[in-house]
Amino acid sequence: MERGSSEPPVARNTGSGRSTSTAPMSIPRSASMSCHPHPGSKKHKRTPLYQRSMSFDPGMLHNNGHTAYANGTGPGLRETGVVEKLLTSYGFIQCSERQARLFFHCSQYNGNLQELKIGDDVEFEVSSDRRTGKPIAVKLLKIKPEVLPEERIQGQVGPDLHAYPFTVLHGYIHPVVSAIPVHLDGKSAPGQVPTGSVCYERNGWSGFPQEVFYLTYTPDDVEGNIHLDTGDKVSFYMDTNKHTGAVSARNIQLVKKKQMRCQGVVCATKEAFGFIERADVVKEIFFHYSEFKGDLEALQAGDDVEFTIKDRNGKEVATDVRLLPQGTVIFEDISIEQFEGTVVKVIPKVPTKNQNDPLPGRISARIGFTDKELPFGEKDTKSKVTLLEGDHIQFNISTDRRDKLERATNIDILPDTFSFTKETREMGVIAAIRDGFGFIKCVDRDARMFFHFSEVLEETQLHISDEVEFTVVPDMLSAQRNHAVRIKKLPKGTVSFHTQSEQRFVGVVEKDILGTTNKNASPTKNKEKECEEGVIAYEDCGVKLTVAYHTKDLEGGGQPQVGDKVEFSINEVKRTGQQSAVSIRVLNRNASNAKRLHGFVATLKDNFGFIETANHDQEIFFHYSEMCGDLENLELGDTVEYTLSKGKGNKVSAEKVTKVAAVNGIGDDVGVTVMMGKVIRPLRSVDPSQTEYQGLIEITEEGGTKGTNYPFGIMGMVNKADCLQKGELVKFQVCTVPQTGQKMACNVVPQRRAMVECVKDQFGFITYEVGESKKLFFHVKEVQDGLELQTGDEVEFSVVLNQRTGKCSACNVRRVSEGPKPVVTPRPDRLVNRLKSITLDDASAPRLVIVRQPRGPDNSKGFNVERKTRQPGVID
């Protein structure tokens, strides 16, 4: 029923019988009107009630003999209206059924004029004024309104959407009713109020079944500003419109929501129960696994489901839970357009105890022509990079369908954000990378800075030595610790830990690096020796200054000594401001310094070694403590520079040993003839018992030089690590030492061939006599071309000496020829004959007794491979 209708609520027969035209109808309505529907008849005009209950004097009408009325109706038709204005002798009436305002004289009122008030409902006839011809109201009668019971009536919201409150079908009133549509709740077209309907039941009169009545309502008639759905149980009061006489429902209260199927998403699963996030309201609801209709093993968080809500022990629970296709439930709508904004409040890394807001972050943005502040949560950022207040970001807007809450999502930091935040950015180099985290060597800090991979911007892959820019923030769990966030990769060459002066300075070495070396120190070869600093004195703008220097900053092969004149640049560490001399080049040597000699590394032991002199005829002892530089990079045959000194017992040793650029270790005059020879004396490093350092090779090939001996040193061998033994055959050439003119063997290559005695898993042995051992060990990794050697293969190889153990082993093993293939030895005839004579029925034949059923590798019984019948003595 619509508001503004003049028709009262109509009863609908819910029984099988049909009401007749003579039967009274229990319809709440205005006392001024009556409606008598007759099945199969036309609609009757309304008849004033007072014509059936009282009489009047027709002579009171001022029709002046006219039979027509101003409104075009026939005589005797009564209208209703409301007293709008009342003066001493006249007043005005507002018609209820049409847009008209009629004058009336108080003499036309039938009743006590003192009881007539503004707003009273009246019934009247229309006539015309005898002087002006205008329509006026005559024969006024005050209507006594029906007093509706002031009791709350129980009913429910109607089921269907309607265009009009009532539709007349075949002589009886058929209601078409509904709840107010959601899309029209509070909104409608101009001049139209959205309406819904409620229905209630009343007992019929004697002989008539129970009847159902329908009343209209608007959103203003609902208490609590709630939305009613079709089928909801409600209670209400009845109200009558004074102008139209229409009865409607008011003060509607929700009693019970209609039980309906709801949708949601499983948000948590426990051992025997779970929770569903509802799609209709922002709320979670409990459900027990016994209420799930489906495969419980397949149910997991994130599944879309539908369910029914029931009240158990005063709490709402979900029942009859069933799976829906994935993607059915949608909570929010995300805008296609992207917006830019500023972070005004960040999400705290460690949430406080009182923090209940699931969207604690805030973003300020101008959307359209309005400034808005949007919330956001942890899951709304595209990456896990730390957000800071003032960050310039871009985002989409998500609108929750349930409560229309807008929030920012898909938040991404824009590249220009660092100019908005004014944060302090630092630079460094990736020093270490672990599983999910790493450390940065900072330019401005001593300590290495921890970082997590989630803090890397632009999802770039970081590697060791990559240059980066970052922000340092305190660790939330430990105030004493800091870590790097918002890491951005920089181009190569951007980060510099030092600043180097363009100006070159000239100074004199005041203290050399080896001046205060502790000679009793015994560092191992595998540890880098830490040398002390040297000092250079120089002048800058007339001021005498000193600066330290290190060996790594020297240019060229010479080690500066005290009094040497040098040229250098000054380098300053950004982190500490410490200065040092770099790019040092010796200009003039001090004549008083001890003579520096050149030599070649011949032997390296645990903490000492020997240097072969430039003449290749002697070896000089040196201790690793006298070595300035990285011992890790020192190899056999390296060229070094040193100074001779005498220690206890007048023994000569090398000190201030420095690795220099390689020089030609043999003479320039190398013969082209390749000779064959035999080692008759090894180097002293191979046989420490001999007094001579040099080894000797005797020519063995036929010719005029057969039997001639040539000495050789470490620099004469092609492979400096090869351990030449006495009696080994070699190929070599002859050269001349420029300093002495001595003829020496050079480019010495051993000619070793032997048989492989055996091969184990990862190693083997070669039949070759080295010292007291008649077998030579080799590892399979030393076999060239990755070949798999077999026993009997002929190989060529080199022999190396382990300086720590003193044992020799083969390296660079190359197969020359393959050995004979192993031949399968046939079974003896006596055994074959015996097997042929055995039958399964022979009781005296040997039997196999199974003590335990065998199991396969997969712990299964028996064998998977089917057994085949074999002939005795025949091998497949």
XYZ file of C-alpha atoms in Angstrom, residues 233-795:
563
model
C 9.502 -10.962 11.563
C 8.501 -7.466 12.782
C 6.171 -5.684 15.214
C 4.469 -2.325 14.510
C 1.626 0.113 15.255
C -1.142 0.990 12.804
C -1.535 4.609 11.676
C -4.240 6.399 9.626
C -3.533 9.292 7.272
C -5.871 12.159 8.141
C -5.998 13.399 4.561
C -6.485 10.136 2.726
C -7.728 7.781 5.377
C -5.069 5.274 4.317
C -3.823 2.919 7.043
C -0.094 2.165 7.214
C 2.449 0.626 9.598
C 4.641 2.805 11.800
C 7.293 2.335 14.546
C 8.378 -0.951 12.965
C 10.785 -3.011 15.058
C 12.721 -6.081 13.895
C 11.804 -9.172 15.908
C 13.681 -11.883 14.055
C 15.614 -12.012 10.794
C 14.507 -14.523 8.216
C 16.690 -17.582 8.093
C 18.566 -17.454 4.762
C 21.667 -18.842 3.061
C 24.703 -16.678 3.589
C 28.074 -16.703 1.890
C 31.614 -16.194 3.159
C 35.215 -17.305 3.098
C 36.878 -19.719 5.516
C 39.385 -17.559 7.393
C 40.695 -20.033 10.009
C 40.681 -23.788 10.615
C 41.404 -25.534 13.904
C 41.358 -29.179 14.990
C 37.577 -29.600 15.117
C 36.149 -26.231 14.140
C 36.787 -23.118 12.120
C 35.668 -19.578 11.398
C 34.055 -17.989 8.340
C 34.314 -14.342 7.367
C 30.802 -13.365 6.328
C 30.103 -11.633 3.021
C 27.022 -9.728 4.244
C 28.448 -8.066 7.368
C 31.930 -7.380 8.689
C 31.926 -10.262 11.120
C 33.271 -13.773 11.621
C 31.075 -16.733 12.489
C 31.925 -20.073 14.134
C 31.265 -23.459 12.534
C 31.928 -27.044 13.638
C 33.372 -29.565 11.214
C 30.301 -31.759 11.707
C 28.289 -29.038 9.892
C 30.478 -29.187 6.784
C 28.871 -31.074 3.899
C 31.754 -32.258 1.768
C 35.306 -33.585 1.854
C 36.703 -32.221 5.102
C 40.271 -33.083 4.046
C 39.991 -30.685 1.107
C 38.675 -27.785 3.206
C 41.247 -25.070 3.826
C 41.490 -21.382 4.636
C 40.482 -19.217 1.686
C 37.705 -21.522 0.392
C 34.390 -19.907 -0.594
C 31.391 -21.405 1.238
C 27.680 -20.886 1.812
C 25.892 -21.617 5.091
C 22.805 -21.075 7.213
C 22.888 -19.066 10.443
C 21.308 -20.564 13.577
C 21.153 -19.460 17.202
C 22.642 -21.911 19.669
C 23.051 -21.059 23.350
C 22.557 -17.389 22.561
C 25.282 -17.307 19.891
C 25.111 -17.355 16.122
C 26.753 -20.360 14.438
C 27.014 -21.483 10.819
C 25.283 -24.717 9.857
C 24.956 -26.724 6.652
C 28.284 -25.379 5.346
C 28.906 -26.172 1.677
C 31.696 -25.306 -0.751
C 31.186 -22.752 -3.522
C 33.245 -22.332 -6.720
C 36.415 -20.363 -6.073
C 35.899 -16.657 -6.691
C 32.159 -16.681 -5.933
C 32.459 -14.523 -2.801
C 33.765 -11.023 -3.394
C 34.240 -8.722 -0.414
C 35.459 -5.617 -2.135
C 35.642 -3.715 -5.391
C 39.071 -2.365 -6.409
C 39.288 0.739 -8.550
C 40.932 0.490 -11.956
C 42.308 4.014 -11.649
C 45.500 4.488 -9.646
C 45.947 7.430 -7.291
C 48.966 9.136 -5.747
C 49.200 10.116 -2.112
C 51.373 10.575 0.953
C 51.808 8.265 3.946
C 50.789 10.180 7.078
C 50.807 7.252 9.521
C 52.785 4.021 9.223
C 51.959 0.601 10.591
C 53.995 -0.032 13.769
C 56.454 -2.907 13.419
C 55.674 -4.108 16.960
C 51.913 -3.760 17.592
C 50.864 -2.389 20.972
C 48.619 -4.286 23.363
C 45.766 -1.829 22.887
C 45.949 -1.831 19.099
C 42.701 -3.319 17.789
C 42.521 -1.472 14.472
C 43.151 -3.936 11.625
C 43.944 -0.969 9.338
C 46.277 1.196 11.445
C 48.046 2.936 8.531
C 46.833 6.180 6.966
C 47.349 7.731 3.520
C 46.412 11.281 2.581
C 45.387 11.874 -1.034
C 43.382 14.278 -3.149
C 40.723 12.309 -5.005
C 38.692 14.363 -7.425
C 38.342 17.706 -5.685
C 38.275 16.310 -2.139
C 41.102 15.615 0.305
C 40.682 12.140 1.795
C 42.493 10.122 4.430
C 42.367 6.400 3.657
C 43.355 3.563 6.025
C 45.499 0.581 5.014
C 46.822 -2.628 6.562
C 49.860 -4.895 6.305
C 48.486 -6.863 3.325
C 47.786 -3.733 1.275
C 51.408 -3.091 0.264
C 52.839 -4.683 -2.880
C 56.157 -5.439 -1.157
C 57.479 -5.746 2.390
C 59.689 -2.646 2.048
C 59.403 -0.400 5.102
C 57.099 2.598 4.638
C 58.016 5.914 6.275
C 55.893 8.948 7.012
C 55.972 11.311 4.062
C 56.490 8.570 1.455
C 55.159 9.418 -2.002
C 53.183 6.373 -3.112
C 50.647 5.194 -5.659
C 47.683 2.956 -4.835
C 44.216 1.702 -5.760
C 41.070 2.240 -3.713
C 39.265 -0.813 -2.359
C 35.595 -0.436 -1.332
C 34.140 -3.053 1.009
C 30.749 -4.205 -0.265
C 29.520 -4.883 3.266
C 30.020 -1.529 5.012
C 31.225 0.635 2.086
C 34.542 1.223 3.885
C 37.222 2.567 1.556
C 40.870 1.748 2.033
C 44.111 2.038 0.071
C 45.560 -1.142 -1.442
C 48.274 -2.219 -3.910
C 50.508 0.429 -2.334
C 53.791 0.944 -4.178
C 56.610 3.383 -3.368
C 57.364 5.865 -6.164
C 61.015 6.479 -7.169
C 60.924 10.150 -6.158
C 59.816 9.388 -2.592
C 63.265 10.119 -1.094
C 62.926 13.801 -2.001
C 59.666 13.922 -0.009
C 60.767 12.052 3.133
C 64.047 13.976 3.628
C 65.525 10.816 5.141
C 69.287 10.349 5.505
C 70.507 7.949 2.838
C 73.796 6.055 3.200
C 75.847 4.064 0.724
C 77.818 0.856 0.876
C 78.769 -2.405 -0.823
C 77.204 -5.849 -0.351
C 79.776 -7.737 1.736
C 77.973 -11.024 2.426
C 74.772 -12.785 1.385
C 73.079 -15.566 3.282
C 69.736 -17.354 2.954
C 67.242 -14.475 2.971
C 69.514 -11.809 4.445
C 72.933 -10.224 4.076
C 75.393 -7.599 5.295
C 76.503 -4.272 3.842
C 79.941 -2.708 4.231
C 79.069 0.917 4.962
C 80.970 3.951 3.716
C 80.283 6.004 6.841
C 80.189 3.282 9.530
C 82.687 0.789 10.914
C 80.208 -2.009 11.583
C 78.646 -4.053 8.809
C 74.922 -3.390 8.440
C 72.379 -6.224 8.473
C 69.580 -6.231 5.870
C 66.757 -8.531 4.797
C 65.958 -9.337 1.164
C 62.391 -8.061 1.629
C 63.789 -4.515 1.982
C 65.198 -4.427 -1.568
C 63.356 -1.966 -3.831
C 62.291 -2.781 -7.395
C 62.724 -6.544 -6.725
C 66.299 -6.509 -8.054
C 68.657 -9.426 -7.410
C 71.649 -8.457 -5.270
C 75.109 -10.018 -5.432
C 78.308 -9.596 -3.474
C 80.148 -6.333 -4.338
C 76.970 -4.663 -5.614
C 76.834 -0.982 -4.689
C 73.679 0.081 -2.841
C 71.962 3.017 -1.171
C 69.918 2.514 2.006
C 68.380 4.029 5.136
C 69.451 3.004 8.642
C 66.718 2.508 11.270
C 66.917 1.071 14.805
C 65.886 -2.510 15.360
C 62.476 -2.711 17.049
C 63.528 -5.692 19.161
C 66.924 -4.329 20.233
C 67.526 -0.584 20.554
C 71.316 -1.067 20.403
C 71.183 -2.608 16.942
C 70.496 -0.995 13.586
C 69.600 -2.487 10.233
C 69.342 -1.266 6.649
C 65.957 -0.736 4.972
C 64.664 0.612 1.624
C 67.715 -0.682 -0.267
C 68.261 0.598 -3.788
C 70.878 -0.788 -6.189
C 73.295 1.802 -7.632
C 75.372 1.777 -10.840
C 78.938 0.489 -10.622
C 81.422 3.132 -9.580
C 78.942 5.192 -7.578
C 80.142 4.154 -4.112
C 83.604 5.201 -2.952
C 85.055 4.589 0.501
C 87.944 7.018 -0.052
C 88.686 10.369 -1.592
C 92.027 10.685 -3.395
C 93.764 14.003 -3.996
C 94.493 15.017 -7.572
C 97.692 16.776 -6.436
C 100.920 14.743 -6.373
C 103.310 15.213 -3.437
C 107.051 14.518 -3.116
C 108.596 13.291 0.124
C 111.289 11.162 1.723
C 110.773 7.779 3.399
C 111.294 8.369 7.110
C 110.454 4.837 8.201
C 110.177 1.789 6.000
C 107.621 -0.941 6.501
C 110.071 -3.657 7.516
C 112.014 -1.518 9.979
C 110.326 -2.940 13.099
C 109.284 -6.383 11.924
C 109.155 -9.015 14.643
C 111.528 -11.697 13.384
C 110.389 -14.187 16.024
C 106.858 -14.224 14.607
C 105.932 -17.380 12.713
C 102.768 -16.847 10.654
C 101.684 -19.709 8.429
C 101.583 -19.478 4.672
C 97.795 -19.588 4.641
C 97.426 -16.478 6.808
C 97.993 -12.966 5.541
C 100.820 -11.250 7.399
C 99.910 -7.856 8.800
C 102.807 -5.492 8.080
C 103.397 -2.320 9.991
C 102.993 1.059 8.378
C 105.776 3.021 6.812
C 106.093 6.813 7.172
C 106.805 9.452 4.519
C 107.811 13.033 5.433
C 106.774 15.842 3.057
C 105.961 19.541 2.956
C 102.652 21.174 1.998
C 102.497 24.989 1.772
C 105.641 25.280 3.902
C 104.285 23.018 6.649
C 106.170 19.787 7.449
C 103.838 16.817 7.596
C 104.045 13.032 7.746
C 101.755 10.400 6.240
C 101.616 6.627 6.586
C 101.777 4.168 3.694
C 101.329 0.432 3.085
C 102.926 -2.037 0.718
C 99.710 -2.509 -1.291
C 99.900 1.158 -2.306
C 103.343 0.843 -3.966
C 103.750 1.116 -7.725
C 106.485 -0.851 -9.513
C 108.580 -3.657 -8.087
C 110.809 -1.737 -5.713
C 110.312 -1.567 -1.951
C 111.214 1.967 -0.713
C 113.864 2.183 1.978
C 114.634 4.860 4.543
C 115.946 7.983 2.781
C 114.418 7.134 -0.625
C 112.727 10.015 -2.426
C 109.161 9.125 -3.467
C 106.172 10.663 -5.238
C 102.623 9.914 -4.014
C 98.978 11.021 -3.690
C 97.014 11.341 -0.448
C 93.974 9.161 0.165
C 91.410 9.960 2.900
C 88.976 7.413 4.368
C 85.469 8.910 4.395
C 84.416 6.972 7.465
C 87.299 7.970 9.772
C 89.043 10.821 7.965
C 92.342 8.908 8.224
C 94.932 9.813 5.557
C 97.527 7.597 3.866
C 99.880 7.773 0.901
C 98.848 5.890 -2.249
C 100.172 5.434 -5.781
C 103.713 5.606 -4.364
C 106.531 5.650 -6.917
C 110.257 5.683 -6.015
C 112.098 8.619 -7.620
C 115.653 8.273 -6.227
C 117.230 5.515 -4.177
C 119.285 6.376 -1.137
C 122.890 5.344 -1.917
C 123.475 4.333 1.701
C 120.801 1.634 1.539
C 121.844 -2.014 1.333
C 121.901 -3.471 -2.151
C 118.680 -5.119 -3.238
C 119.018 -8.458 -5.013
C 116.705 -10.410 -7.279
C 115.940 -14.103 -6.986
C 113.304 -16.785 -7.536
C 111.226 -18.750 -5.015
C 112.605 -22.298 -5.044
C 110.998 -23.929 -1.987
C 108.024 -23.162 0.278
C 107.673 -24.942 3.610
C 105.289 -24.375 6.533
C 106.835 -21.118 7.811
C 109.963 -20.633 5.736
C 111.316 -21.076 2.236
C 114.342 -20.771 -0.070
C 115.193 -18.331 -2.828
C 117.206 -19.336 -5.892
C 119.778 -16.643 -6.674
C 119.844 -14.765 -9.959
C 122.795 -16.947 -11.052
C 120.724 -20.113 -10.386
C 123.604 -21.690 -8.474
C 122.623 -21.191 -4.821
C 119.612 -21.007 -2.558
C 119.035 -18.421 0.217
C 116.902 -19.113 3.306
C 114.123 -16.696 4.258
C 111.521 -16.686 7.004
C 107.907 -15.779 6.280
C 108.163 -12.978 8.820
C 110.536 -11.258 6.371
C 107.997 -11.416 3.623
C 106.079 -8.189 3.021
C 102.910 -8.887 1.129
C 100.299 -11.564 0.767
C 101.715 -15.041 1.289
C 98.625 -16.541 -0.322
C 99.789 -15.208 -3.681
C 103.382 -16.471 -3.371
C 104.113 -19.436 -5.651
C 107.155 -21.455 -6.746
C 109.152 -19.603 -9.436
C 107.891 -16.100 -8.419
C 110.457 -13.299 -8.796
C 111.338 -11.550 -5.524
C 113.560 -8.737 -4.329
C 115.495 -9.118 -1.080
C 118.443 -7.971 0.993
C 121.137 -10.268 2.386
C 121.820 -10.287 6.098
C 123.788 -12.445 8.512
C 122.206 -13.867 11.618
C 123.442 -16.095 14.426
C 126.257 -18.423 13.477
C 127.184 -16.108 10.616
C 124.449 -17.712 8.489
C 123.248 -15.759 5.480
C 119.492 -15.232 5.022
C 117.204 -13.014 3.017
C 115.227 -10.215 4.623
C 112.797 -7.576 3.402
C 111.550 -10.034 0.779
C 109.150 -8.425 -1.677
C 107.388 -9.978 -4.631
C 108.122 -7.995 -7.816
C 107.190 -8.182 -11.452
C 108.359 -11.355 -13.185
C 111.611 -11.257 -15.130
C 113.139 -13.799 -17.496
C 114.445 -16.568 -15.230
C 116.738 -18.179 -17.848
C 119.200 -16.801 -20.310
C 118.280 -15.305 -23.643
C 120.597 -17.665 -25.534
C 118.465 -20.850 -25.647
C 119.488 -23.618 -27.984
C 116.936 -24.984 -30.408
C 118.090 -28.596 -30.058
C 115.966 -30.762 -27.753
C 118.132 -33.329 -26.011
C 117.387 -36.517 -24.100
C 118.982 -37.040 -20.722
C 118.831 -38.639 -17.315
C 118.794 -36.981 -13.908
C 121.917 -38.007 -12.067
C 121.430 -35.525 -9.198
C 118.101 -33.958 -8.148
C 117.644 -30.526 -6.676
C 118.427 -30.041 -3.041
C 114.722 -29.497 -2.302
C 114.157 -33.115 -3.382
C 117.189 -34.554 -1.602
C 118.042 -32.317 1.398
C 121.021 -34.558 2.277
C 123.140 -33.301 -0.636
C 125.341 -30.219 -0.289
C 124.921 -28.790 -3.788
C 121.760 -26.869 -4.628
C 121.789 -27.490 -8.381
C 120.694 -30.720 -10.001
C 122.580 -32.450 -12.860
C 121.351 -33.964 -16.113
C 123.491 -36.286 -18.222
C 122.931 -36.578 -21.996
C 122.009 -40.170 -22.885
C 121.369 -39.999 -26.624
C 124.052 -41.140 -29.046
C 126.262 -38.431 -30.426
C 129.320 -36.418 -29.773
C 127.853 -34.883 -26.572
C 126.848 -38.153 -24.927
C 127.830 -38.173 -21.266
C 127.963 -34.357 -20.980
C 126.452 -32.989 -17.763
C 124.381 -29.802 -17.477
C 123.241 -28.240 -14.158
C 119.649 -27.044 -13.712
C 117.679 -25.044 -11.119
C 114.066 -24.401 -10.288
C 113.749 -21.901 -13.147
C 114.992 -24.469 -15.656
C 111.955 -26.699 -15.133
C 108.774 -26.250 -17.140
C 106.629 -27.362 -14.187
C 108.113 -25.712 -11.102
C 106.211 -28.065 -8.829
C 107.532 -31.217 -10.568
C 109.667 -33.380 -8.337
C 112.456 -34.783 -10.535
C 113.984 -37.951 -9.052
C 117.407 -39.419 -9.589
C 117.471 -41.680 -12.655
C 114.457 -40.162 -14.388
C 114.626 -39.566 -18.140
C 114.007 -36.010 -19.300
C 113.935 -33.810 -22.401
C 115.648 -30.421 -22.188
C 117.384 -27.583 -23.975
C 120.602 -25.726 -23.168
C 120.875 -21.985 -22.367
C 123.561 -19.558 -21.213
C 123.340 -17.512 -17.983
C 124.168 -13.874 -18.925
C 125.802 -12.979 -15.569
C 128.228 -15.929 -15.474
C 128.240 -17.376 -18.991
C 127.479 -20.835 -17.537
C 125.714 -23.417 -19.693
C 122.588 -24.799 -17.970
C 119.661 -27.080 -18.795
C 116.316 -25.363 -19.306
C 112.776 -26.265 -20.343
C 113.255 -29.601 -18.574
C 110.328 -31.998 -19.090
C 110.356 -35.460 -17.456
C 109.657 -38.529 -19.613
C 107.767 -40.815 -17.242
C 105.792 -43.828 -18.314
C 104.394 -46.534 -16.088
C 101.528 -48.958 -15.673
C 98.455 -48.450 -13.537
C 98.642 -51.024 -10.803
C 95.156 -50.617 -9.380
C 92.260 -48.163 -9.211
C 90.014 -47.733 -6.194
C 86.967 -45.479 -5.845
C 88.581 -42.021 -6.031
C 92.269 -42.844 -6.236
C 94.770 -45.374 -7.529
C 98.421 -46.369 -7.684
C 101.012 -46.369 -10.447
C 103.895 -48.824 -10.578
C 106.687 -46.240 -10.167
C 109.527 -46.124 -7.669
C 109.911 -42.845 -5.778
C 112.337 -42.949 -2.891
C 111.624 -45.918 -0.677
C 108.142 -46.478 -2.075
C 107.577 -48.593 -5.186
C 104.074 -47.283 -5.726
C 103.026 -43.745 -6.648
C 99.673 -42.462 -5.445
C 97.315 -40.462 -7.719
C 93.808 -39.019 -7.402
C 91.233 -39.516 -10.155
C 90.874 -35.717 -10.431
C 94.449 -35.561 -11.749
C 93.551 -37.771 -14.761
C 93.356 -35.615 -17.879
C 90.294 -35.582 -20.156
C 88.209 -37.174 -17.373
C 89.086 -40.713 -18.541
C 88.422 -43.703 -16.341
C 91.678 -45.630 -15.938
C 91.823 -49.386 -15.707
C 94.466 -51.695 -14.327
C 97.222 -52.204 -16.893
C 96.820 -48.827 -18.662
C 100.077 -47.079 -19.605
C 100.217 -43.448 -18.450
